[in-house]
mmCIF file of C-alpha atoms and ligand atoms in Angstrom:
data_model
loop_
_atom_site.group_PDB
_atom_site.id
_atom_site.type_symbol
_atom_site.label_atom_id
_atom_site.label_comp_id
_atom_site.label_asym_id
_atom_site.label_seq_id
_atom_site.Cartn_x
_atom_site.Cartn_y
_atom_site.Cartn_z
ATOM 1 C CA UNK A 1 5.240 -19.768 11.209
ATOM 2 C CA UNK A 2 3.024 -20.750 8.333
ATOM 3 C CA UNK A 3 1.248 -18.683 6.083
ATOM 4 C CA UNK A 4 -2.759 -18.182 7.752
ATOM 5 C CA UNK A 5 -5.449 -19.545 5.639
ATOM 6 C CA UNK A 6 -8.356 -17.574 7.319
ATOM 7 C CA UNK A 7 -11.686 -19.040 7.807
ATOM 8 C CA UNK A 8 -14.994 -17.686 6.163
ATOM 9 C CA UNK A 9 -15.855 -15.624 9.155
ATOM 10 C CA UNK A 10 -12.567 -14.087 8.980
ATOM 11 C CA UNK A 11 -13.124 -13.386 5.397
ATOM 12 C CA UNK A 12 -16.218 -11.587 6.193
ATOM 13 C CA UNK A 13 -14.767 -9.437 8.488
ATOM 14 C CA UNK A 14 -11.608 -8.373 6.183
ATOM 15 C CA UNK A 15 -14.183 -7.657 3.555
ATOM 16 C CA UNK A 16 -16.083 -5.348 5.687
ATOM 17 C CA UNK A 17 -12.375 -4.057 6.938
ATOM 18 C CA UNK A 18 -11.759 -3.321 3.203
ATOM 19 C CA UNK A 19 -14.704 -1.857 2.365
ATOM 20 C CA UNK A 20 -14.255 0.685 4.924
ATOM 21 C CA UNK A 21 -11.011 1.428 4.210
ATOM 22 C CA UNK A 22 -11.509 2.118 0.277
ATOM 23 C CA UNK A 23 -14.352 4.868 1.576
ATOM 24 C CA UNK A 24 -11.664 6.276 3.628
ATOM 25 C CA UNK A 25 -9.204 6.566 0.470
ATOM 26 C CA UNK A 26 -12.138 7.499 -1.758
ATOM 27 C CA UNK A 27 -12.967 10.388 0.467
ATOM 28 C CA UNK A 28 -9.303 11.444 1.440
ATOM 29 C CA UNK A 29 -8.898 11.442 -2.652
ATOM 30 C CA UNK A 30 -11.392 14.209 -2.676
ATOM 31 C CA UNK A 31 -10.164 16.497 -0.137
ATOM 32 C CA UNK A 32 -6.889 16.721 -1.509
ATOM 33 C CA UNK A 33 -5.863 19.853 -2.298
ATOM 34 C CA UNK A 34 -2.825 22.455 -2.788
ATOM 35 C CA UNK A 35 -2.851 24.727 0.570
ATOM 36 C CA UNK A 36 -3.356 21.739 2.706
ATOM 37 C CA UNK A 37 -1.451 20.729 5.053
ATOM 38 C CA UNK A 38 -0.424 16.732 5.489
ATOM 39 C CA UNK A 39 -1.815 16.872 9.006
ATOM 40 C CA UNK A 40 -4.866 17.955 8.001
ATOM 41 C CA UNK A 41 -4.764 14.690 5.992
ATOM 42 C CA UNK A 42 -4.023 12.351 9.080
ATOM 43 C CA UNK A 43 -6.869 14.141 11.020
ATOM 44 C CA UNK A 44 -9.575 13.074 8.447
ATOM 45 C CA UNK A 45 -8.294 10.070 7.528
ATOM 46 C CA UNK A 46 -8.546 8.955 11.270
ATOM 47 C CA UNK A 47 -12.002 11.030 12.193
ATOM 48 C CA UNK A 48 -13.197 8.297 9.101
ATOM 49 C CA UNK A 49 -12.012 5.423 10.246
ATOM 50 C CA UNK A 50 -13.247 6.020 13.414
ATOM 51 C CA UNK A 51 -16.044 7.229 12.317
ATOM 52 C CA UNK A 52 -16.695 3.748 11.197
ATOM 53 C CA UNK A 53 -16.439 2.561 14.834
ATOM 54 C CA UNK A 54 -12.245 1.211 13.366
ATOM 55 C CA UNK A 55 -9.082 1.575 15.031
ATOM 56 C CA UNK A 56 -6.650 3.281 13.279
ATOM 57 C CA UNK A 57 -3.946 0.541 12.534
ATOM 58 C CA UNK A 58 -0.487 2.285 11.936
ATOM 59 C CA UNK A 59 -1.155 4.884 14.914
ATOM 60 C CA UNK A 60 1.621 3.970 17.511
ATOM 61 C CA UNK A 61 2.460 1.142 15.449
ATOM 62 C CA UNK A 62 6.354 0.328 16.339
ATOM 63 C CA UNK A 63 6.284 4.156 17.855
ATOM 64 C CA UNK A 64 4.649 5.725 14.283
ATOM 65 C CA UNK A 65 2.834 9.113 15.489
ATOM 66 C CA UNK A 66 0.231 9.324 13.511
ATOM 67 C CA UNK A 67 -2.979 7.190 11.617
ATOM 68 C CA UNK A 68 -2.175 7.875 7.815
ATOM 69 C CA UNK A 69 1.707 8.099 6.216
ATOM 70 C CA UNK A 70 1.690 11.002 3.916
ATOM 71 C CA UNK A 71 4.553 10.592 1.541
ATOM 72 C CA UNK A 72 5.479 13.738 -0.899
ATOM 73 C CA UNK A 73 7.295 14.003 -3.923
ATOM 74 C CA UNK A 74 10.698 11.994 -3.256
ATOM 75 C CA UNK A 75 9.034 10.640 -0.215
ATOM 76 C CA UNK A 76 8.332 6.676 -0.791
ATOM 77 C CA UNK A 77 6.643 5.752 2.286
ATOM 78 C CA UNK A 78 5.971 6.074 6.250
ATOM 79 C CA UNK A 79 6.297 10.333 5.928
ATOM 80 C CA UNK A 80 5.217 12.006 9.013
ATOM 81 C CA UNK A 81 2.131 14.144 9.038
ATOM 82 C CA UNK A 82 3.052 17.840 10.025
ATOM 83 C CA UNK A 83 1.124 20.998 10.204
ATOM 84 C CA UNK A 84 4.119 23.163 8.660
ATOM 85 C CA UNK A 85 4.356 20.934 5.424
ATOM 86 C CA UNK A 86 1.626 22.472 3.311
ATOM 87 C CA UNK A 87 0.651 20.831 -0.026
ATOM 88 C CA UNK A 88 1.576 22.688 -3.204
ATOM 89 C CA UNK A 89 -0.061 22.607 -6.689
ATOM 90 C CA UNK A 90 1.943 19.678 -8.900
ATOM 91 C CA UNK A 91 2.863 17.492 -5.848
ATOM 92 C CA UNK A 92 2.249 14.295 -5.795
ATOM 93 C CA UNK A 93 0.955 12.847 -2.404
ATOM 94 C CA UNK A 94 1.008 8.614 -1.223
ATOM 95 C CA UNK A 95 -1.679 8.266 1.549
ATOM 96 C CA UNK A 96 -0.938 4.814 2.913
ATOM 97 C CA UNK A 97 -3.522 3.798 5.397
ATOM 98 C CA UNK A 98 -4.984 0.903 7.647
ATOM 99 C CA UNK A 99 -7.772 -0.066 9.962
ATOM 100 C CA UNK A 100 -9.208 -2.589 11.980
ATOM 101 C CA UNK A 101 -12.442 -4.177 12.432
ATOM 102 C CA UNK A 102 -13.157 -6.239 15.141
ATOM 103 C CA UNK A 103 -9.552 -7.612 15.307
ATOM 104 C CA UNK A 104 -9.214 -7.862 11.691
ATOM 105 C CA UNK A 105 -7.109 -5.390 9.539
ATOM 106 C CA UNK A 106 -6.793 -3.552 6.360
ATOM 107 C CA UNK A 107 -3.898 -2.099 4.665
ATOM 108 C CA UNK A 108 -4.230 -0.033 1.253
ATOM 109 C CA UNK A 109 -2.305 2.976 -0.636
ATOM 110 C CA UNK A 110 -2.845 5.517 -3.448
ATOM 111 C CA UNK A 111 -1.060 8.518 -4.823
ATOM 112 C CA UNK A 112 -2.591 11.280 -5.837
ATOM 113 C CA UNK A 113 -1.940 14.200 -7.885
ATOM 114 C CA UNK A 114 -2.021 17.704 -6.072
ATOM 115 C CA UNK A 115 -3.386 20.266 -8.482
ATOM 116 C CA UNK A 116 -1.765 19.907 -12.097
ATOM 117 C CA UNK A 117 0.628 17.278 -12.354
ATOM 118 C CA UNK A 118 3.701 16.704 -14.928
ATOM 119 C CA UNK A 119 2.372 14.584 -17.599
ATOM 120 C CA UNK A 120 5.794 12.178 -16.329
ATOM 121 C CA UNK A 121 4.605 12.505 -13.024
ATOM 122 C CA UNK A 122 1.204 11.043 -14.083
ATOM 123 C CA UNK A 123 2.670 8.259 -15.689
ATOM 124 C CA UNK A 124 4.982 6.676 -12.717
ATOM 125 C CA UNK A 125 1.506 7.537 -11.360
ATOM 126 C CA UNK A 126 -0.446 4.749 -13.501
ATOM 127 C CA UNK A 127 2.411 2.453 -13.734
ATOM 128 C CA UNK A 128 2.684 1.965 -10.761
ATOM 129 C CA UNK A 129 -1.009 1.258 -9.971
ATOM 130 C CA UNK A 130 -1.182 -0.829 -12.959
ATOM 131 C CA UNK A 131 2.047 -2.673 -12.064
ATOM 132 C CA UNK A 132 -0.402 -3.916 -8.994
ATOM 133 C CA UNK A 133 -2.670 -5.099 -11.142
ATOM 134 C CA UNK A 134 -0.364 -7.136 -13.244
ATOM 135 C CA UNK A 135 1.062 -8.383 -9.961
ATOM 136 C CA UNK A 136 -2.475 -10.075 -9.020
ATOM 137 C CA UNK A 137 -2.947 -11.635 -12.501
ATOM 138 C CA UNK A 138 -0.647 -14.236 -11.247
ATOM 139 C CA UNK A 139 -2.909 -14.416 -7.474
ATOM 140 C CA UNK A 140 -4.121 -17.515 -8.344
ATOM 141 C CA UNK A 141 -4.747 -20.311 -5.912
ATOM 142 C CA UNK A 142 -1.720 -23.343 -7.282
ATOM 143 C CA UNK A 143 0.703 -20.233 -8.549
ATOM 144 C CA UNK A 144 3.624 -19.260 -6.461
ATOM 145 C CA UNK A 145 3.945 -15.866 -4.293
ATOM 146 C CA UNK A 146 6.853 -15.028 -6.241
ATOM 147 C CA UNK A 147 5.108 -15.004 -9.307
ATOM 148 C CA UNK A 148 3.441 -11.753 -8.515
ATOM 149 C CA UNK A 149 6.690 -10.248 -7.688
ATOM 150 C CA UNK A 150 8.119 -10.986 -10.985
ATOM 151 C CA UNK A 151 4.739 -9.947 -12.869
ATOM 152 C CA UNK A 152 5.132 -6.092 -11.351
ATOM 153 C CA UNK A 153 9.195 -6.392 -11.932
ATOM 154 C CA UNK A 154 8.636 -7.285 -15.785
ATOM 155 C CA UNK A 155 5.908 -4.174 -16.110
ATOM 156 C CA UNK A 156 7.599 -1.784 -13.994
ATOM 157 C CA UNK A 157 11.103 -2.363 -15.715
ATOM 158 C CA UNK A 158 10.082 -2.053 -19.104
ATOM 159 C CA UNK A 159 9.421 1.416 -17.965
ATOM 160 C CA UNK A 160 12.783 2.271 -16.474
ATOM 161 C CA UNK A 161 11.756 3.118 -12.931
ATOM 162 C CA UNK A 162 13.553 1.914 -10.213
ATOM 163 C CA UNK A 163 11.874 -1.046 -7.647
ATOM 164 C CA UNK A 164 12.497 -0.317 -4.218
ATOM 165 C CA UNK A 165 14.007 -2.984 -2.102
ATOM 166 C CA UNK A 166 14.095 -2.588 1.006
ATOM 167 C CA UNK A 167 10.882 -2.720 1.486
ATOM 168 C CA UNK A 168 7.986 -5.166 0.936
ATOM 169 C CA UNK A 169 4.253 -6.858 0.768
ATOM 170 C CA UNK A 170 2.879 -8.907 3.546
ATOM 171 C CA UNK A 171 0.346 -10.997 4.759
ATOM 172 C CA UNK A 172 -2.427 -9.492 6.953
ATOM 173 C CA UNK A 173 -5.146 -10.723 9.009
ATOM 174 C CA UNK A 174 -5.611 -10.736 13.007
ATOM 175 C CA UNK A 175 -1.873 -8.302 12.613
ATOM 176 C CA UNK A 176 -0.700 -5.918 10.150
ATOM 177 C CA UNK A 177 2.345 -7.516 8.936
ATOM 178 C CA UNK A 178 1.875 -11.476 9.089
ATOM 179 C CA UNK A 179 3.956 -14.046 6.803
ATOM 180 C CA UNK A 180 4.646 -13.795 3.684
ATOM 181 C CA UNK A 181 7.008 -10.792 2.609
ATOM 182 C CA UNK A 182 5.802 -9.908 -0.602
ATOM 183 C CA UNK A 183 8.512 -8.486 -3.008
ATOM 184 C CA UNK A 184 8.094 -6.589 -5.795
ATOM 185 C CA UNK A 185 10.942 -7.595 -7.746
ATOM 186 C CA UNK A 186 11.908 -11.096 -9.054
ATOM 187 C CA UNK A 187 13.222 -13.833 -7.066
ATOM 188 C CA UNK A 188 15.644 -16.377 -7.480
ATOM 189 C CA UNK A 189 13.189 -18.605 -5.817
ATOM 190 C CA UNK A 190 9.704 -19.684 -6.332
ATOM 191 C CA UNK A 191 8.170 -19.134 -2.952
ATOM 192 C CA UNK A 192 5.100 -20.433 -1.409
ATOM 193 C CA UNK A 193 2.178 -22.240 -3.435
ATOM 194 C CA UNK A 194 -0.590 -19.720 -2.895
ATOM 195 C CA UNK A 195 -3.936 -21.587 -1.601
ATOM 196 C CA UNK A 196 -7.603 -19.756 -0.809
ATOM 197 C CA UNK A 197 -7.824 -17.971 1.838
ATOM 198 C CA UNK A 198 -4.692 -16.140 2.009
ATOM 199 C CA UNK A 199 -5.044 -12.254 2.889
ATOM 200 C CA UNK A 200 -2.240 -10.667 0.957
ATOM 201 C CA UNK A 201 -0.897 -6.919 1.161
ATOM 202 C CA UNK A 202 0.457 -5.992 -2.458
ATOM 203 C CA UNK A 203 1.958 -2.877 -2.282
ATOM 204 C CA UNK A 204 4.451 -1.810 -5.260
ATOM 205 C CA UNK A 205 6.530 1.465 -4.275
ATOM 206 C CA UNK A 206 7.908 2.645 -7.267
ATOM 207 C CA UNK A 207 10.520 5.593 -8.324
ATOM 208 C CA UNK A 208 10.682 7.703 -11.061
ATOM 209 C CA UNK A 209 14.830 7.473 -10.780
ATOM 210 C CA UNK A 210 17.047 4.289 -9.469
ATOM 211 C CA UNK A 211 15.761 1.730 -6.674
ATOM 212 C CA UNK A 212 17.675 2.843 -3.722
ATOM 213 C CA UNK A 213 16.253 5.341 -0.873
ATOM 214 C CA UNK A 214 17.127 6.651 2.578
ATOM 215 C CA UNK A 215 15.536 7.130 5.974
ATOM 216 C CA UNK A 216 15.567 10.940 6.929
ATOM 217 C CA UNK A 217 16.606 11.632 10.701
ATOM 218 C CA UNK A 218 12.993 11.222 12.057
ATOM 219 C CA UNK A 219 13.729 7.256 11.396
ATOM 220 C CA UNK A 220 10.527 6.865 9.820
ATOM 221 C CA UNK A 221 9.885 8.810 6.574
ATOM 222 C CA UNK A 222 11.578 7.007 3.259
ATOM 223 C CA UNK A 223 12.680 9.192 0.825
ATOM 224 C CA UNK A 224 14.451 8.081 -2.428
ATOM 225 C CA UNK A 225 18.202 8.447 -2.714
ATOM 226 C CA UNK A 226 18.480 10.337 -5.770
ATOM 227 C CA UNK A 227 15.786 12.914 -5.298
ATOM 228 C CA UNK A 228 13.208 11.686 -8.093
ATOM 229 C CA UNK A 229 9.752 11.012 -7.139
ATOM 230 C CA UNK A 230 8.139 8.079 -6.052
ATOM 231 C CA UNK A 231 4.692 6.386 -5.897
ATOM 232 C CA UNK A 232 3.078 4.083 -4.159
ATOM 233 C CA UNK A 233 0.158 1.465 -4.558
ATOM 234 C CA UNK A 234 -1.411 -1.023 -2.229
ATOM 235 C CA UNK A 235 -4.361 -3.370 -1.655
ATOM 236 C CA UNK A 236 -5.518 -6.311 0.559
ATOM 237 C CA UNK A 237 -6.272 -9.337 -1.571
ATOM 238 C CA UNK A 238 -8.185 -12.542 -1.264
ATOM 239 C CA UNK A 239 -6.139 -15.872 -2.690
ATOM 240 C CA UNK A 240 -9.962 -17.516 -3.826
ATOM 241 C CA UNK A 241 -10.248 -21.168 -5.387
ATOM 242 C CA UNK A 242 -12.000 -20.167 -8.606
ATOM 243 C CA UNK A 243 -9.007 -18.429 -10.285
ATOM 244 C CA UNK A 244 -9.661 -14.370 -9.355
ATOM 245 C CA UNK A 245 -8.276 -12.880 -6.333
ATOM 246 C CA UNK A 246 -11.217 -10.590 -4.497
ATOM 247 C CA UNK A 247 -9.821 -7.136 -4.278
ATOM 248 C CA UNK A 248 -10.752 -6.085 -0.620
ATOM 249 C CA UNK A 249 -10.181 -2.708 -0.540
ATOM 250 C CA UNK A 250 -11.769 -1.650 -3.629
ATOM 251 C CA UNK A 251 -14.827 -0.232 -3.386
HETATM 252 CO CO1 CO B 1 1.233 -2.645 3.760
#
């Protein structure tokens, strides 16, 4: 299956998608708090998307119970909202969220600090949002997908963290995960030309210690193997034909 080059109509309607999904981050970034509890988060995250007359995208997505991952400390990605796990001051928190607008879908992540953060804490924190943005330098309409994954390898290892592997990027449009897999560390190949019109999910997950993680028992939440903390970043991005991808869930 190729690689969808969506129409201008379709681009309308992921930018509206986007939109509504950076509100949804912008206003779940505000709320956070120590004495929450990561259920709480899922709740408002999916009263505001539906608020917005969206579908929650990840709810009952290959079985996942709930509309936002909430991902803790060691926790990469995909953690389980729970009443019982309460927020504490100098967490760090990964809300990974997605919606859909009239058949069209969304994808984006941030991690937040709880409270005071370590000052190290802060920093995977930044790199690893800024290792996005170095990714997308290369988005450029005639580069090659795999140029982006080697742009956020080259920033993130001069800092020492570890990539994780196992999982990935993808393209998104009319589903959640369409082709391409996006990597986030460098290839031995070049990959696909990238062409206008592409819808790409970059999404860097990043740990403070080495690259490798675990799935806990509940098959869903990632967690990294050695205990050190990880952070996550994500947007959906438009491959455009005058040189700068559009960032579509950026407010
Ligand atoms: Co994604």
């Amino acid at each position: 299956m190729a690689v969808s080059i969506k129409s201008e109509r379709e681009i309308e309607l992921m930018r509206k998608a986007g939109k509504m999904l950076a509100e949804v981050h912008a206003r779940l970034g505000e709320a956070i708090r120590p004495g929450m509890s990561t259920l709480d988060i899922d709740k408002l995250g999916e009263k505001l998307i539906r608020s917005y007359g969206c579908v929650p995208n990840f709810l009952n997505y290959n079985g996942y119970p709930a509309s936002i991952c909430v991902s803790v400390n060691d926790e990469v990605v995909h953690g389980i909202p729970h009443a019982e796990h309460i927020l504490q001051d100098g967490d760090i928190v990964s809300l990974d969220a997605g919606l859909i607008y009239k058949g069209y879908h969304s994808d984006a992540a941030r991690t937040h600090a709880v409270g005071t953060i370590s000052e190290e804490a802060k920093k995977l924190i930044e790199v690893t949002k800024q290792s996005f943005f170095e990714g997308i330098k290369m988005a450029k309409s005639g580069n090659h997908l795999y140029d982006i994954s080697s742009a956020i390898d080259q920033y993130v290892s001069s800092f020492g963290y570890g990539i994780v592997k196992d999982l990935v990027g993808h393209g998104i449009g009319t589903k959640l995960h369409e082709e391409p897999q996006i990597p986030n560390f460098t290839q031995r190949r070049k990959g696909i030309k990238l062409r206008a019109g592409m819808t790409l999910a970059i999404e860097p997950m990043i740990n403070m210690g080495d690259w490798e993680v675990d799935w806990l028992d509940d098959d869903w939440t990632v967690v990294t193997a050695d205990g050190s903390l990880s952070a996550h970043y994500e947007n959906t991005i438009l491959i455009t034909d005058d040189g700068e991808p559009e960032i579509l869930t950026l407010l």
